[in-house]
Coordinates of C-alpha atoms in Angstrom, one line a residue:
M1 CA 29.4 143.4 -5.6
F2 CA 31.2 143.7 -2.3
E3 CA 32.2 140.1 -2.6
G4 CA 33.6 140.7 -6.1
K5 CA 35.6 143.7 -4.7
E6 CA 37.0 141.6 -1.9
K7 CA 38.0 138.9 -4.4
R8 CA 39.7 141.4 -6.7
L9 CA 41.4 143.4 -4.0
E10 CA 44.9 142.3 -5.1
L11 CA 44.3 143.3 -8.7
I12 CA 43.0 146.7 -7.6
R13 CA 46.1 147.3 -5.6
E14 CA 48.3 146.4 -8.5
L15 CA 46.5 148.8 -10.8
R16 CA 46.9 151.6 -8.3
T17 CA 50.6 150.9 -8.0
T18 CA 51.0 151.0 -11.7
H19 CA 49.3 154.4 -12.0
A20 CA 51.5 155.7 -9.2
L21 CA 54.5 155.2 -11.4
Q22 CA 53.7 158.1 -13.4
E23 CA 55.4 161.5 -13.1
D24 CA 54.1 162.6 -9.9
G25 CA 54.7 159.2 -8.6
Q26 CA 58.2 159.2 -10.0
L27 CA 59.0 162.5 -8.4
L28 CA 57.7 161.2 -5.1
K29 CA 59.7 158.1 -5.5
K30 CA 62.8 160.2 -6.2
A31 CA 62.2 162.3 -3.1
E32 CA 61.6 159.1 -1.1
K33 CA 64.8 157.7 -2.7
Q34 CA 66.8 160.7 -1.6
V35 CA 65.3 160.6 1.8
T36 CA 66.1 156.9 1.9
L37 CA 69.7 157.5 0.7
A38 CA 70.1 160.3 3.3
L39 CA 68.8 158.0 5.9
Q40 CA 71.2 155.3 4.7
R41 CA 74.1 157.7 4.8
Q42 CA 73.1 158.7 8.3
R43 CA 72.8 155.1 9.2
D44 CA 76.2 154.3 7.7
L45 CA 77.7 157.3 9.6
H46 CA 76.0 156.1 12.7
E47 CA 77.2 152.6 12.2
H48 CA 80.7 153.9 11.5
K49 CA 80.5 155.9 14.7
M50 CA 79.1 152.9 16.5
S51 CA 81.9 150.7 15.1
L52 CA 84.5 153.2 16.1
M53 CA 82.9 153.4 19.6
E54 CA 82.7 149.6 19.7
K55 CA 86.4 149.4 18.6
H56 CA 87.3 151.8 21.3
L57 CA 85.2 150.0 23.9
A58 CA 86.6 146.7 22.7
R59 CA 90.1 148.1 23.0
V60 CA 89.3 149.4 26.5
E61 CA 87.6 146.1 27.4
G62 CA 90.5 144.1 26.0
R63 CA 93.0 146.2 28.0
V64 CA 90.9 145.8 31.1
L65 CA 90.4 142.1 30.4
A66 CA 94.1 141.8 29.7
N67 CA 95.0 143.5 32.9
M68 CA 92.5 141.5 34.8
L69 CA 93.7 138.2 33.3
D70 CA 97.3 139.3 33.9
F71 CA 96.4 140.1 37.5
L72 CA 94.5 136.8 37.9
S73 CA 97.4 134.8 36.3
K74 CA 99.8 136.6 38.6
E75 CA 97.6 135.9 41.6
L76 CA 97.3 132.3 40.5
I77 CA 101.1 132.0 40.2
R78 CA 101.4 133.7 43.6
L79 CA 98.9 131.4 45.2
Q80 CA 100.6 128.4 43.6
E81 CA 104.0 129.7 44.9
E82 CA 102.4 130.4 48.3
R83 CA 101.0 126.9 48.4
R84 CA 104.3 125.5 47.4
I85 CA 106.1 127.6 50.0
H86 CA 103.5 126.5 52.6
A87 CA 104.0 122.8 51.6
F88 CA 107.8 123.3 52.0
A89 CA 107.2 125.1 55.3
M90 CA 105.0 122.2 56.5
L91 CA 107.5 119.7 55.4
A92 CA 110.3 121.6 57.1
E93 CA 108.2 121.9 60.3
R94 CA 107.5 118.2 60.2
Q95 CA 111.2 117.4 59.8
R96 CA 112.0 119.9 62.5
R97 CA 109.4 118.2 64.8
M98 CA 110.8 114.8 64.0
R99 CA 114.3 116.0 64.7
E100 CA 113.1 117.6 67.9
A101 CA 111.3 114.4 68.9
E102 CA 114.5 112.3 68.1
E103 CA 116.6 114.9 70.0
S104 CA 114.1 114.9 73.0
G105 CA 114.2 111.1 73.0
R106 CA 118.0 111.1 73.0
R107 CA 117.9 113.8 75.6
Q108 CA 115.5 111.8 77.8
V109 CA 117.7 108.7 77.4
E110 CA 120.8 110.7 78.3
E111 CA 119.0 112.3 81.3
R112 CA 117.7 108.9 82.5
R113 CA 121.2 107.5 82.1
R114 CA 122.6 110.5 84.0
R115 CA 120.0 110.0 86.7
E116 CA 120.8 106.3 86.9
E117 CA 124.5 107.1 87.1
D118 CA 123.9 109.8 89.8
E119 CA 121.7 107.3 91.7
I120 CA 124.4 104.6 91.4
F121 CA 127.0 107.1 92.6
R122 CA 124.7 108.2 95.4
Q123 CA 124.1 104.7 96.5
V124 CA 127.8 103.9 96.4
V125 CA 128.6 107.0 98.4
K126 CA 125.8 106.1 100.8
V127 CA 127.1 102.5 101.2
H128 CA 130.6 103.9 101.8
Q129 CA 129.3 106.4 104.3
K130 CA 127.2 103.7 106.0
T131 CA 130.3 101.5 106.1
V132 CA 132.4 104.3 107.6
D133 CA 129.6 105.1 110.1
S134 CA 129.2 101.5 111.1
Y135 CA 133.0 101.1 111.4
L136 CA 133.3 104.2 113.5
E137 CA 130.2 103.2 115.5
D138 CA 131.6 99.8 116.2
I139 CA 134.9 101.4 117.3
I140 CA 133.1 103.9 119.5
L141 CA 130.8 101.2 120.9
N142 CA 133.7 98.9 121.6
S143 CA 135.6 101.7 123.2
M144 CA 132.5 102.7 125.2
E145 CA 131.8 99.1 126.3
S146 CA 135.4 98.5 127.3
T147 CA 135.5 101.9 129.1
A148 CA 132.2 101.2 130.8
E149 CA 133.2 97.7 131.7
E150 CA 136.4 98.9 133.2
Q151 CA 134.6 101.7 135.1
S152 CA 131.9 99.4 136.2
K153 CA 134.5 96.9 137.5
E154 CA 136.3 99.6 139.3
E155 CA 133.0 101.0 140.7
V156 CA 131.9 97.5 141.7
Q157 CA 135.2 96.8 143.4
R158 CA 135.1 100.2 145.1
M159 CA 131.5 99.7 146.3
A160 CA 132.3 96.1 147.4
V161 CA 135.2 97.4 149.4
E162 CA 133.0 100.1 150.9
I163 CA 130.1 97.6 151.6
N164 CA 132.5 95.1 153.1
N165 CA 134.0 97.8 155.3
I166 CA 130.5 99.0 156.4
A167 CA 129.4 95.4 156.9
Y168 CA 132.4 94.6 159.0
E169 CA 131.9 97.7 161.0
M170 CA 128.2 97.0 161.6
E171 CA 129.0 93.4 162.5
A172 CA 131.5 94.7 165.0
R173 CA 129.0 97.1 166.5
Q174 CA 125.7 95.3 166.3
S175 CA 124.3 92.8 168.8
H176 CA 122.4 89.5 168.4
L177 CA 119.0 91.2 168.5
Q178 CA 119.9 93.5 165.7
S179 CA 121.1 90.6 163.6
E180 CA 117.8 88.8 164.1
E181 CA 116.0 92.0 163.2
I182 CA 117.9 92.3 159.9
V183 CA 117.1 88.7 159.1
A184 CA 113.4 89.2 159.8
E185 CA 113.4 92.3 157.6
L186 CA 115.0 90.4 154.7
V187 CA 112.5 87.6 155.1
Y188 CA 109.6 90.1 155.2
S189 CA 110.8 91.9 152.0
F190 CA 111.0 88.6 150.1
L191 CA 107.9 86.8 151.3
I192 CA 105.2 89.6 151.5
P193 CA 105.3 90.5 147.8
E194 CA 104.9 86.9 146.8
V195 CA 102.0 86.3 149.2
Q196 CA 100.3 89.5 147.9
K197 CA 100.8 88.4 144.3
I198 CA 99.2 85.0 145.1
T199 CA 96.3 86.6 146.9
I200 CA 95.6 89.0 143.9
K201 CA 95.7 86.0 141.5
E202 CA 93.2 84.1 143.7
K203 CA 90.8 87.1 143.8
V204 CA 90.9 87.4 140.1
R205 CA 90.3 83.7 139.6
Q206 CA 87.3 83.8 142.0
A207 CA 85.8 86.8 140.2
Q208 CA 86.2 85.0 136.8
R209 CA 84.8 81.8 138.3
K210 CA 81.6 83.6 139.2
H211 CA 81.1 84.9 135.7
I212 CA 82.0 81.6 134.1
H213 CA 79.5 79.8 136.4
A214 CA 76.7 82.2 135.5
A215 CA 77.5 81.8 131.8
H216 CA 77.4 78.0 132.1
Q217 CA 74.1 78.2 133.9
I218 CA 72.6 80.3 131.1
I219 CA 73.9 78.0 128.4
H220 CA 72.7 74.8 130.2
G221 CA 69.3 76.4 130.8
N222 CA 68.9 77.2 127.2
T223 CA 70.1 73.7 126.3
E224 CA 67.5 72.1 128.6
T225 CA 64.8 74.3 127.1
A226 CA 65.8 73.2 123.6
V227 CA 65.9 69.5 124.6
G228 CA 62.5 69.8 126.1
Q229 CA 61.1 71.4 123.0
L230 CA 62.7 68.6 120.9
F231 CA 61.0 65.9 123.0
S232 CA 57.7 67.7 123.0
T233 CA 57.7 67.9 119.2
G234 CA 58.4 64.2 118.9
F235 CA 62.1 63.9 118.1
P236 CA 62.7 60.4 116.7
E237 CA 65.7 59.7 118.9
A238 CA 66.4 60.7 122.5
I239 CA 69.4 62.9 123.3
N240 CA 71.8 62.5 126.2
V241 CA 73.1 65.8 127.4
E242 CA 76.3 65.5 129.4
F243 CA 77.8 68.4 131.4
P244 CA 81.4 67.7 132.1
Q245 CA 83.3 69.2 135.0
N246 CA 85.1 71.8 132.7
G247 CA 81.8 73.4 131.8
L248 CA 81.8 72.4 128.1
L249 CA 78.5 70.9 126.8
S250 CA 78.6 67.6 124.9
V251 CA 75.4 66.4 123.2
T252 CA 75.4 62.7 122.1
P253 CA 72.3 61.1 120.4
T254 CA 71.4 57.9 122.3
G255 CA 68.4 55.7 122.7
Q256 CA 67.6 56.9 126.3
D257 CA 64.5 59.0 127.0
V258 CA 65.8 61.4 129.6
A259 CA 68.8 63.8 129.4
E260 CA 70.4 64.2 132.8
Q261 CA 72.4 67.4 133.6
Q262 CA 75.4 67.1 135.9
E263 CA 76.0 69.9 138.3
I264 CA 79.1 72.0 137.6
K265 CA 81.3 71.9 140.7
P266 CA 83.8 74.7 141.1
P267 CA 87.3 73.6 141.8
D268 CA 88.3 73.0 145.4
T269 CA 90.2 76.1 146.6
Q270 CA 90.1 75.3 150.3
G271 CA 93.7 74.0 150.2
Q272 CA 94.9 77.1 148.4
Q273 CA 93.2 79.4 150.9
D274 CA 94.7 77.4 153.8
K275 CA 98.1 77.7 152.2
T276 CA 97.7 81.5 151.7
L277 CA 96.7 81.9 155.4
E278 CA 99.7 79.9 156.5
D279 CA 102.0 82.0 154.3
S280 CA 100.4 85.2 155.8
H281 CA 100.9 83.9 159.3
C282 CA 104.5 83.0 158.6
T283 CA 105.2 86.5 157.2
E284 CA 103.5 88.1 160.2
S285 CA 105.6 86.1 162.5
A286 CA 108.7 86.8 160.5
R287 CA 108.0 90.5 160.5
P288 CA 110.3 92.4 162.8
P289 CA 108.8 94.1 165.8
E290 CA 108.3 97.8 165.8
Q291 CA 110.8 99.8 167.8

C-alpha cells in the first residue's frame, strides 16, 4: 500500500491541485495574484529607482572617468612634451659641449701658439741681450786688460827703477863678504827645498817598498802552499814557478819536478842615499854663517 502511494504520488498531487481551483482556491489565487502584482509593481518601481540611480552613478562615473582620462591624456601629452623638451635640451647641451670642446681646442691651439711666440720672442730678446752683454763684456775686458797692462808696465818699470837704484846703492855700500853672504843665501833658498823634496819622496818609496815586500811574501807563500798541495795530490805535470824581480808571479807548466822560488831583491838605493847626503853636505856648506 505504501509502495502504491509512493508510485502514485504525482497523480495525487495533480488531483489536489485540481480541487484547489475551486472558489476558495480561486479567491486565494486572486489574492496571491494581487500580492504578486503589488510585488511586481514594487519591483518595477525599485528597478526604476535603481535604474535612475545607476544612470546617475553612470553619469557621475562617466564624468569622473572623463575627467580622469582627460587628466591622463593631458599628463601624457605633458610627459611627451617634457620628453621632447628634454631631448631638445640634451641635443642642445651636446651641441654646446661640442662647440665648447671645439672652442677650447682652438683656444688651446691659440694659447700654445701664443706661448711659442712668446718663447721665441723671449729667446730672441735673450740672444740680443747676451750679444749686447758679451759685446760690452769684451769691450770692458779689453779696456781692463789694456789698462791693467799699461799699469803693470808702468809699475814694473817703476819697480825696476827702484830695485836698480837700491841694488846700485847696495853694491856701492856692501863689501866682498856681504856679496858672498847674499850668494850663499840664494843658493840655500834654491837647493834646500829640492833636497827636502827628494828626501820625502825617498821616505815614501821606502815605506811603500816594505808593504809591497810583505805582500809579495804572502802571495809567494800561498803559491808555494798551493804548488805543494798540487804535487802531493799527484798533479800530472810539474809546474815551474818563477818569481821575477818586479814581484809579479808567473806560473809556467813544464816537465820539471821542483818549482824554485827566486828571492825578491829590493832595488839598490845606496847610490840615491849617497847622492842625497852629498846634496845635504853641499847645502850645509853653502849655507851662510850666522851673524
